[in-house]
Short mmCIF file of N, CA and C in Angstrom, two decimals:
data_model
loop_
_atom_site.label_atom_id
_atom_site.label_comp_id
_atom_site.label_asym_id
_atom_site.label_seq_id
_atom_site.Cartn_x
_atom_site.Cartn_y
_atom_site.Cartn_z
N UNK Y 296 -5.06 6.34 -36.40
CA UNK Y 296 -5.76 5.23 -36.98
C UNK Y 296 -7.26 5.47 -36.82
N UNK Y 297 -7.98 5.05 -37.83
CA UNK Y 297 -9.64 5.22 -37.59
C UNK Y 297 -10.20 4.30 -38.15
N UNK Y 298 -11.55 4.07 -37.75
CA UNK Y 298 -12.16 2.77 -38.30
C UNK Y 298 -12.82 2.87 -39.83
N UNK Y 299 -13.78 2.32 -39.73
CA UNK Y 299 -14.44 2.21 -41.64
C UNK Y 299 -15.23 3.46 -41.45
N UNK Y 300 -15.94 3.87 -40.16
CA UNK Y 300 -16.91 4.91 -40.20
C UNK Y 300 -16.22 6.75 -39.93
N UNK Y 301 -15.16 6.33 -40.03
CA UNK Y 301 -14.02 7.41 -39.63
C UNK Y 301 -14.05 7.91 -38.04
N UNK Y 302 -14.61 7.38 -37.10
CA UNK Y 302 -14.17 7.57 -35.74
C UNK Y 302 -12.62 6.89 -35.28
N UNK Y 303 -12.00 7.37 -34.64
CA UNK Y 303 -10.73 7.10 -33.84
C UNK Y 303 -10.78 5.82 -33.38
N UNK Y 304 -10.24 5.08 -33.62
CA UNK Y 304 -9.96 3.74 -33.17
C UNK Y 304 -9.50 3.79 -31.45
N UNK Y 305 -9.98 2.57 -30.87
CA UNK Y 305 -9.44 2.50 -29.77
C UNK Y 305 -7.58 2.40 -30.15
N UNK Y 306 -7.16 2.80 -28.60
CA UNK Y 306 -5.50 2.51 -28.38
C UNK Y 306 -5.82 1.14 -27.94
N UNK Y 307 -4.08 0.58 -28.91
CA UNK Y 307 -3.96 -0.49 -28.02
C UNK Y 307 -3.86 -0.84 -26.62
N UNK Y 308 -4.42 -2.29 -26.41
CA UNK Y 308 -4.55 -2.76 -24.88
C UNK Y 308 -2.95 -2.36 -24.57
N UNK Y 309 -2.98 -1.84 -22.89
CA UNK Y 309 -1.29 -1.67 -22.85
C UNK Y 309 -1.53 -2.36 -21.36
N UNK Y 310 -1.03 -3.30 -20.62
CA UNK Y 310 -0.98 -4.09 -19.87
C UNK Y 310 -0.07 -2.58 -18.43
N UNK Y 311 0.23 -1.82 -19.03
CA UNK Y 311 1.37 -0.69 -18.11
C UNK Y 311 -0.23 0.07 -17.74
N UNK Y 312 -0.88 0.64 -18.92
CA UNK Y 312 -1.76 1.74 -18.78
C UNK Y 312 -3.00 1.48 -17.71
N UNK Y 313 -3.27 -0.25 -17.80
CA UNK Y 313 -4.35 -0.69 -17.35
C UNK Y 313 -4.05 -0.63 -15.77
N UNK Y 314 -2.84 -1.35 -15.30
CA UNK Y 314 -2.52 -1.21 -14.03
C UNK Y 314 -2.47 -0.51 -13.66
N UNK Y 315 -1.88 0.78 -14.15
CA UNK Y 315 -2.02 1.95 -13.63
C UNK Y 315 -3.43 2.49 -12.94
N UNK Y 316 -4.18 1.88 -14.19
CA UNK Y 316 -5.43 2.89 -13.95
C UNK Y 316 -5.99 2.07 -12.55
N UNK Y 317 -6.28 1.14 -12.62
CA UNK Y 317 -6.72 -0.03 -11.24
C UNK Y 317 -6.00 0.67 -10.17
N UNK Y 318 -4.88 0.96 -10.47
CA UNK Y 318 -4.14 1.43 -8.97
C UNK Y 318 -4.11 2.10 -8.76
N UNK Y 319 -4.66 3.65 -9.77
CA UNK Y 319 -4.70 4.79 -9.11
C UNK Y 319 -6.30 4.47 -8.58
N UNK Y 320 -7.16 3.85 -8.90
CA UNK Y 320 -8.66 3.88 -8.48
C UNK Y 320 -8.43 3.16 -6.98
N UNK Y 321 -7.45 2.20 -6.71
CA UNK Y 321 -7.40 1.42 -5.25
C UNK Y 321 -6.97 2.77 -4.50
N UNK Y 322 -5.89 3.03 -4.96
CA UNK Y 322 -5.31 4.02 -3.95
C UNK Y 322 -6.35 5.33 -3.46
N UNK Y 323 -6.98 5.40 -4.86
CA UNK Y 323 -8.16 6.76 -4.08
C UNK Y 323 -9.12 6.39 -2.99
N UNK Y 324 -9.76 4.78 -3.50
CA UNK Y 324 -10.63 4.14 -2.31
C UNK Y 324 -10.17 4.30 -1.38
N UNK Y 325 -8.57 3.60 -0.65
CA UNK Y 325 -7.96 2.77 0.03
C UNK Y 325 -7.69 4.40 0.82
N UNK Y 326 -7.12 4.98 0.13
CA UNK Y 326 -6.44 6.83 0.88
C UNK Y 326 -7.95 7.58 1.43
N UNK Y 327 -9.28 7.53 0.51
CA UNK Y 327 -10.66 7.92 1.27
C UNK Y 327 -10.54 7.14 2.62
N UNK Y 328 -10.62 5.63 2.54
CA UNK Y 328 -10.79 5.00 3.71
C UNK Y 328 -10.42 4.76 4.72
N UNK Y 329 -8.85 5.48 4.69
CA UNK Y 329 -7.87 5.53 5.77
C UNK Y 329 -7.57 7.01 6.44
N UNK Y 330 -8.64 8.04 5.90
CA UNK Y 330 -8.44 9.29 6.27
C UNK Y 330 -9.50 9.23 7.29
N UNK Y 331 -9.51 8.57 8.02
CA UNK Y 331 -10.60 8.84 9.25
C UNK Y 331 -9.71 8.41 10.37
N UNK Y 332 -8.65 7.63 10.00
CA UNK Y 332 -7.54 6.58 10.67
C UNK Y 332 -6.37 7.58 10.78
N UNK Y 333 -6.53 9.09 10.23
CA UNK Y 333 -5.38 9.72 10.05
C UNK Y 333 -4.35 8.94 9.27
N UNK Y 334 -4.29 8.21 8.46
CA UNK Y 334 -3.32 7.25 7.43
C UNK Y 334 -3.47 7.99 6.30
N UNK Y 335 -2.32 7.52 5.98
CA UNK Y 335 -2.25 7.78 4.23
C UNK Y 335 -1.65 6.53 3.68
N UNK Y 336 -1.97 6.02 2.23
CA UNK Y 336 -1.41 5.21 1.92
C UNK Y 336 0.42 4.95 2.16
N UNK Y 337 1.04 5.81 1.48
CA UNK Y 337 2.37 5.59 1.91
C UNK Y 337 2.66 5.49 3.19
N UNK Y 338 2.06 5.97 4.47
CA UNK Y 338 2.38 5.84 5.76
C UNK Y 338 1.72 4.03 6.27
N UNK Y 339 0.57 3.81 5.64
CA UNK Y 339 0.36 2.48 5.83
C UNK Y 339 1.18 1.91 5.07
N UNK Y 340 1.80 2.06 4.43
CA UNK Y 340 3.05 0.99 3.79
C UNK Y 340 4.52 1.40 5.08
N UNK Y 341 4.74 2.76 5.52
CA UNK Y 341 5.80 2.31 6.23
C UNK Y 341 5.48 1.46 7.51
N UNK Y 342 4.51 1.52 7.99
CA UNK Y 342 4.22 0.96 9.46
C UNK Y 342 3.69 -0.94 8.96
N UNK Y 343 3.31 -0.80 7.93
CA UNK Y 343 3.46 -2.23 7.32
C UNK Y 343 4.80 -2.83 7.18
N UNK Y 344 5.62 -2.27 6.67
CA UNK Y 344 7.13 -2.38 6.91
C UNK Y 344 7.84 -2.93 8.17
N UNK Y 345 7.56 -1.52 9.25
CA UNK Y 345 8.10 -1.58 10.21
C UNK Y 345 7.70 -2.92 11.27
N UNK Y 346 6.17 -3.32 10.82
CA UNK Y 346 5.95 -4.89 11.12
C UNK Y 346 6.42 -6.40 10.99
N UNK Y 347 6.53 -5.90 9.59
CA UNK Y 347 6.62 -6.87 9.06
C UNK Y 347 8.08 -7.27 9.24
N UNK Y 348 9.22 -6.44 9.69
CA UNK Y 348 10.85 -6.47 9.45
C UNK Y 348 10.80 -5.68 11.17
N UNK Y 349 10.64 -6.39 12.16
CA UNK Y 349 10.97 -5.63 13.78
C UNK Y 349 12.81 -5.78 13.58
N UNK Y 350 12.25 -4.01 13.61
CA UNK Y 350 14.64 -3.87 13.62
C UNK Y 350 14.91 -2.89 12.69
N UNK Y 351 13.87 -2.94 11.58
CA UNK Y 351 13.92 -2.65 10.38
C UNK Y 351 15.08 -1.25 10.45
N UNK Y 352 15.83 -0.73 9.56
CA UNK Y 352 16.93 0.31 9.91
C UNK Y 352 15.96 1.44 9.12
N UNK Y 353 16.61 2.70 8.97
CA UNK Y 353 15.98 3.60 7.91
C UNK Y 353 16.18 3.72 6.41
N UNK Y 354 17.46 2.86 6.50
CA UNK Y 354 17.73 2.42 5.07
C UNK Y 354 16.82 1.30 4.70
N UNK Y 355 16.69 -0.05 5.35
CA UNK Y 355 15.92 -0.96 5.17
C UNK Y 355 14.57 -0.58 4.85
N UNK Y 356 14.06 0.44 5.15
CA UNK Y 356 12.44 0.98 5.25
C UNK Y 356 12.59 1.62 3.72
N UNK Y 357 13.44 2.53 3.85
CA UNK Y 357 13.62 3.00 2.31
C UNK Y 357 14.09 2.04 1.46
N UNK Y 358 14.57 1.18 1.27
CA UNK Y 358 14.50 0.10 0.05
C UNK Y 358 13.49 -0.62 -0.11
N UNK Y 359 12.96 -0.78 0.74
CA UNK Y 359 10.91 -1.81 1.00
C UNK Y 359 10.57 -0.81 -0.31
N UNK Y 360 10.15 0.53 0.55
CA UNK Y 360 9.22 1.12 0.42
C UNK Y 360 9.43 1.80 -1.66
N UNK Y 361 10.70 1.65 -1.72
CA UNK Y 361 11.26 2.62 -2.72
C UNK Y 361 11.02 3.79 -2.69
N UNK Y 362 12.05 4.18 -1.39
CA UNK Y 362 11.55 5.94 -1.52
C UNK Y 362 12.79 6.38 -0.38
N UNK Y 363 13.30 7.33 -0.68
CA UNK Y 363 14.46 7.37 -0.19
C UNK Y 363 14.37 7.59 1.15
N UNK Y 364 15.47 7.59 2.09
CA UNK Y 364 16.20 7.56 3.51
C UNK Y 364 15.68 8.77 3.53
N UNK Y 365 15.23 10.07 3.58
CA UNK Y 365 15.23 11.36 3.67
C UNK Y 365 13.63 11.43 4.11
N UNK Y 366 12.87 10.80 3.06
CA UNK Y 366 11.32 10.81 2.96
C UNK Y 366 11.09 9.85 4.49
N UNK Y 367 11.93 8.73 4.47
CA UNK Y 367 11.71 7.74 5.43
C UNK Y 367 12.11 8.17 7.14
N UNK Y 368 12.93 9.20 6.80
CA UNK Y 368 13.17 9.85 8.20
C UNK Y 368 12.48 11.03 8.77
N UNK Y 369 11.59 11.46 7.59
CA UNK Y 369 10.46 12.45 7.79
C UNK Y 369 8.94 11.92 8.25
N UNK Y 370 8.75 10.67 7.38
CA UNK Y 370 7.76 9.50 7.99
C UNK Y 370 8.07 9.42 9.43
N UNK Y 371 8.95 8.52 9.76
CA UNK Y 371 8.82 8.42 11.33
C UNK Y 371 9.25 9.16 12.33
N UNK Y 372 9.71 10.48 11.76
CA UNK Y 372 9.92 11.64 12.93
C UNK Y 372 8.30 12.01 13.38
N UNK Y 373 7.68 11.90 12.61
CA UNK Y 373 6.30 12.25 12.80
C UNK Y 373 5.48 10.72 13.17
N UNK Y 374 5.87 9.87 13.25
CA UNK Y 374 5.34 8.60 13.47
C UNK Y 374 5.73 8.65 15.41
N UNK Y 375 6.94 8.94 15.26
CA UNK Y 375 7.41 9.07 16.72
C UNK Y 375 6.76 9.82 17.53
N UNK Y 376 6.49 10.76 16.99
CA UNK Y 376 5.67 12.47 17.71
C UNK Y 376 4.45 11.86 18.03
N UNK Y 377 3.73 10.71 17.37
CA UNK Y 377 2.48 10.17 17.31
C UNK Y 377 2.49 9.39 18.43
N UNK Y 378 3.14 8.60 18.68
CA UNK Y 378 2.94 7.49 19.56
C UNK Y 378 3.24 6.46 18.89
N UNK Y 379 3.63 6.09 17.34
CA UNK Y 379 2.97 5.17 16.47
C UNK Y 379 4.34 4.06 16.62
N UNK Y 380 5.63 4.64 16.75
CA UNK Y 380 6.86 3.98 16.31
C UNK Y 380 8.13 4.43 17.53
N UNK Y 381 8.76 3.44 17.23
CA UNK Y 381 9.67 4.17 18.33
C UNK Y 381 11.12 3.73 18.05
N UNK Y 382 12.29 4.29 18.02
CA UNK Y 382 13.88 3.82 17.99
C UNK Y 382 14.44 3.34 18.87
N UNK Y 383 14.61 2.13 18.96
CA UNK Y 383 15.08 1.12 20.38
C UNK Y 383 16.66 1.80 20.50
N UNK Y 384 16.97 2.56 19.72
CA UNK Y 384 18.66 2.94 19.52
C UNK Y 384 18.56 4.08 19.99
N UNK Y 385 18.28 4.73 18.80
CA UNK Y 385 18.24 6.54 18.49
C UNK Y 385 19.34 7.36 19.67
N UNK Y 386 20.73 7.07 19.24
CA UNK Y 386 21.79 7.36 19.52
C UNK Y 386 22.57 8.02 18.35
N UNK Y 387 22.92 9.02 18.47
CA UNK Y 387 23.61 9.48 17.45
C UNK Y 387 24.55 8.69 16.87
N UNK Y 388 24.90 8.57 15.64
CA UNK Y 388 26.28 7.73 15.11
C UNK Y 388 25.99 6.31 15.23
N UNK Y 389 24.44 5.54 15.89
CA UNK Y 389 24.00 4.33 15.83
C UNK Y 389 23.44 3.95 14.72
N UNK Y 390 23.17 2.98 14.70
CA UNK Y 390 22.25 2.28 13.79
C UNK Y 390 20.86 2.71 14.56
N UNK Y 391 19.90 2.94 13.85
CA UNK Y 391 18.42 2.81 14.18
C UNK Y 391 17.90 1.66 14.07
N UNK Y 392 17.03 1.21 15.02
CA UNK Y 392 16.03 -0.26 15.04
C UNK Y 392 14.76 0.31 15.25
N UNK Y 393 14.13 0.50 14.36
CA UNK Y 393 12.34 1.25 14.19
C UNK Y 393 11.94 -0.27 14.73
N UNK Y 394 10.76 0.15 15.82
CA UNK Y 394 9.92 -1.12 16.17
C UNK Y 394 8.15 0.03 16.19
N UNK Y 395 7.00 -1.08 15.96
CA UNK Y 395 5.84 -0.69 16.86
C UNK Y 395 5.89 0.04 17.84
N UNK Y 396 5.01 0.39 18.66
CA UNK Y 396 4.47 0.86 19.79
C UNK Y 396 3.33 0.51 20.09
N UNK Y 397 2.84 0.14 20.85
CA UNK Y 397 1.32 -0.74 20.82
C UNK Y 397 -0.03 -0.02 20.36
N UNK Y 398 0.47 1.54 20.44
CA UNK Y 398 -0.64 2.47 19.47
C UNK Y 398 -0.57 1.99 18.33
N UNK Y 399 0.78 1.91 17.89
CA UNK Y 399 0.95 1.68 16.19
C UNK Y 399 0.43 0.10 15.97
N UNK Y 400 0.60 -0.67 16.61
CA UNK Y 400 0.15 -1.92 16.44
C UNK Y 400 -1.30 -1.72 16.57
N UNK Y 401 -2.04 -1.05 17.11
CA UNK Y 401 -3.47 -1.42 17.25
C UNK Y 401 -3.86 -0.52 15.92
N UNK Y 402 -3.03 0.80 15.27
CA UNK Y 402 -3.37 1.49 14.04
C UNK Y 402 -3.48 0.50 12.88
N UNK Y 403 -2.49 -0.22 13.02
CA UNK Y 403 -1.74 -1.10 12.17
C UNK Y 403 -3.15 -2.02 11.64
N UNK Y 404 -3.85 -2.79 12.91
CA UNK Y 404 -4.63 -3.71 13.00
C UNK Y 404 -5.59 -3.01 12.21
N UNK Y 405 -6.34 -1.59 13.10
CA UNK Y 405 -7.88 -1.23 12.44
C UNK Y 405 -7.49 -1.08 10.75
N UNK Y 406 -5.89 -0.33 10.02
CA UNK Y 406 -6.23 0.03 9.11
C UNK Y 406 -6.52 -1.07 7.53
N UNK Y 407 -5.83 -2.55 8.67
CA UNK Y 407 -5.83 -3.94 7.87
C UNK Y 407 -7.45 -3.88 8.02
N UNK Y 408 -8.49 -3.59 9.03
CA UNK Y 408 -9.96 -3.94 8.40
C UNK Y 408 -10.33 -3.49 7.71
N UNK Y 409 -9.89 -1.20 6.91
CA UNK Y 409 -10.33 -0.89 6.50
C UNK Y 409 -9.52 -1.43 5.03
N UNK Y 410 -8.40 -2.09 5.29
CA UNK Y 410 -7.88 -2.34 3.60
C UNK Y 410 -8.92 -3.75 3.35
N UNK Y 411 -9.06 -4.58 3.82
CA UNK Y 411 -9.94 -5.95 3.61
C UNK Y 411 -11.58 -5.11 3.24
N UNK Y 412 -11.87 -4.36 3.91
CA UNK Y 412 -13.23 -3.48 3.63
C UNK Y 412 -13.32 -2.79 2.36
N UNK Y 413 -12.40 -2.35 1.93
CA UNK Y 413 -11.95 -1.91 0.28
C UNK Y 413 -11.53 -2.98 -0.63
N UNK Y 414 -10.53 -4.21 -0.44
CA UNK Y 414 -10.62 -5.30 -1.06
C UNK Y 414 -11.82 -5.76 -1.08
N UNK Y 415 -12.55 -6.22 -0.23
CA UNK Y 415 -13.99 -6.71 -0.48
C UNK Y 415 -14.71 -5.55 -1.54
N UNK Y 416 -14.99 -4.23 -1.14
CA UNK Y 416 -16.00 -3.67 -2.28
C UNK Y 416 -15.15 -3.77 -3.57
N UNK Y 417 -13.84 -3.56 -3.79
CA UNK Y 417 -13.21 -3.45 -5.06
C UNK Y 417 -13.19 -4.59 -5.88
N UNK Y 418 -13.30 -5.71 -5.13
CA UNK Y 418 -12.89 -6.98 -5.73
C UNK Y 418 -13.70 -8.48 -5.35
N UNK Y 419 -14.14 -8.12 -4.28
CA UNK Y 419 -15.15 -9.01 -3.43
C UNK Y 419 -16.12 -9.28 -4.47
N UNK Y 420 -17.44 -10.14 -3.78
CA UNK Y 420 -18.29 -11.40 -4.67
C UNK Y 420 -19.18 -10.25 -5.56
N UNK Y 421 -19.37 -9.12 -4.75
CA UNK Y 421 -20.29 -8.10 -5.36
C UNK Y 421 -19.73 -7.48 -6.16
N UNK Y 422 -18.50 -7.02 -6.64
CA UNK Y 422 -17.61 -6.05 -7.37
C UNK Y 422 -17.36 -6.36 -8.68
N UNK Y 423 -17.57 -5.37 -10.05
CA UNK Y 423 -17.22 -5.70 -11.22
C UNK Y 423 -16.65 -7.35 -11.60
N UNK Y 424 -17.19 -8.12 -12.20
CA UNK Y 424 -16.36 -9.08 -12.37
C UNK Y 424 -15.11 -8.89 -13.46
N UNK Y 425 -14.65 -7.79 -13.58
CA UNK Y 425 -13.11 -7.98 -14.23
C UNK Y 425 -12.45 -7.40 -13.15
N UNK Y 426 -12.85 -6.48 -12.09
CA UNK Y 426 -12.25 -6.15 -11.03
C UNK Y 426 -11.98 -7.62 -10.04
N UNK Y 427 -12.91 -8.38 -9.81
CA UNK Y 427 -12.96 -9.40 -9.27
C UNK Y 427 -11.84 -10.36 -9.76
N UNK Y 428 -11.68 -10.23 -11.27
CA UNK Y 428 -10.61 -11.12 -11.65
C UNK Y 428 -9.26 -10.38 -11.78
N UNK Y 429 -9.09 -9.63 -11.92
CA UNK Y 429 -8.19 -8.77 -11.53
C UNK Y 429 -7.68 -8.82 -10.34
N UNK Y 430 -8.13 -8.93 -9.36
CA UNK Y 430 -8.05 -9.28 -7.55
C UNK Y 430 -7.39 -10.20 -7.65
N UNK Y 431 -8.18 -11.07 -8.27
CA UNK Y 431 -7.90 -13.01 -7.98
C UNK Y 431 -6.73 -13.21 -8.75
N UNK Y 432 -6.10 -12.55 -9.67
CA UNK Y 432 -5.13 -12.78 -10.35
C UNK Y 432 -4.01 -12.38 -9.61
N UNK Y 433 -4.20 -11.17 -9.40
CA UNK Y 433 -2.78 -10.27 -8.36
C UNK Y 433 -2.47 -11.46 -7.44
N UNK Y 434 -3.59 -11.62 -6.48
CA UNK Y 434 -3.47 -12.33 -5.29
C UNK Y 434 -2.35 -13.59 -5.39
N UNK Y 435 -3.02 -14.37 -6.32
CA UNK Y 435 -2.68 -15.77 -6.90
C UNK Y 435 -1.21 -15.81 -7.27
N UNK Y 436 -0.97 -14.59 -7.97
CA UNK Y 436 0.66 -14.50 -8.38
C UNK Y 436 1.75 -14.24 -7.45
N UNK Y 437 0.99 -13.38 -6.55
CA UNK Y 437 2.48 -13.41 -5.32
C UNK Y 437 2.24 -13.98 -4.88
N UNK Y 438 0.90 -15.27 -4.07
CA UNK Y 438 1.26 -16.56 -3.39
C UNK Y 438 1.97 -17.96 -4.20
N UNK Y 439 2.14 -17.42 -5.22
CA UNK Y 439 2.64 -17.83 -6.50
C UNK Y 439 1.54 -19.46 -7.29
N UNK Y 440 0.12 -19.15 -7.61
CA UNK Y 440 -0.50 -19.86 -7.56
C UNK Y 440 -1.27 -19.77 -8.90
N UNK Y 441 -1.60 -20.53 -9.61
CA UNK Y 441 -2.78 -19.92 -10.22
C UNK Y 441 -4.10 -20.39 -10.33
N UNK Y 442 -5.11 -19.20 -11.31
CA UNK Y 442 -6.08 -18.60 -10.87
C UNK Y 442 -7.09 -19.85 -12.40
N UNK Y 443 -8.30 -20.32 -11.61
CA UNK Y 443 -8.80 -21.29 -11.80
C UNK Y 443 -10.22 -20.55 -12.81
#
């Protein structure tokens, strides 16, 4: 498609393409800002997990997270080695109960300032105002609210 002057028309708005793009730009901030924390995004989502659900199994972590039992048992073999997590079970032929460790709880804490420190520049009073509304919209919908 092209316009009257024969340049390429924009693509349509695609509501899939746009999110995408926002979320690969959070995740680059959010993954810069957590590499000083030794974090990576997906590892701050399992230890967010493992908070948020104390008990949580390795199946349970892999259905949160959407990412299979295999990836999730490679996460906290190395979470364990850390100090970060620990198996109140870890008996062969048991069930696993992933809990904290008070390292991981205090990781847990600093890497919530550096995600609020990236929400603020990404979306905060200073930040693009369609990024800003973009923020306020996400937010609003999973507290299930809306945006004024």
């Amino acid at each position: 498609m092209t316009t009257e002057n024969e340049r390429p028309a924009p693509p349509p708005a695609s509501a899939s393409i746009l999110v995408l793009t926002v979320a690969h730009r959070v995740e680059a901030e959010l993954g810069a800002a957590l590499a000083p924390l030794q974090l990576t995004v997906a590892k701050l989502a399992v230890l967010g997990h493992i908070a948020s659900l104390p008990g949580a199994s390795f199946s349970d972590l892999a259905r949160m997270g959407a990412i299979s039992v295999q990836s999730v048992h490679s996460a906290i073999k190395g979470m364990v080695a850390a100090g970060l997590v620990r198996d109140r079970t870890a008996r062969a032929g048991s069930a696993s109960t992933i809990e904290l460790t008070p390292k991981g709880r205090r990781l847990l804490m600093a890497a919530e300032k550096v995600v609020a420190e990236v929400d603020e520049a990404m979306f905060g009073a200073a930040a693009d105002p369609v990024l800003r509304q973009i923020g306020d919209t996400v937010v609003a919908a999973f507290l299930g609210r809306t945006v004024s």
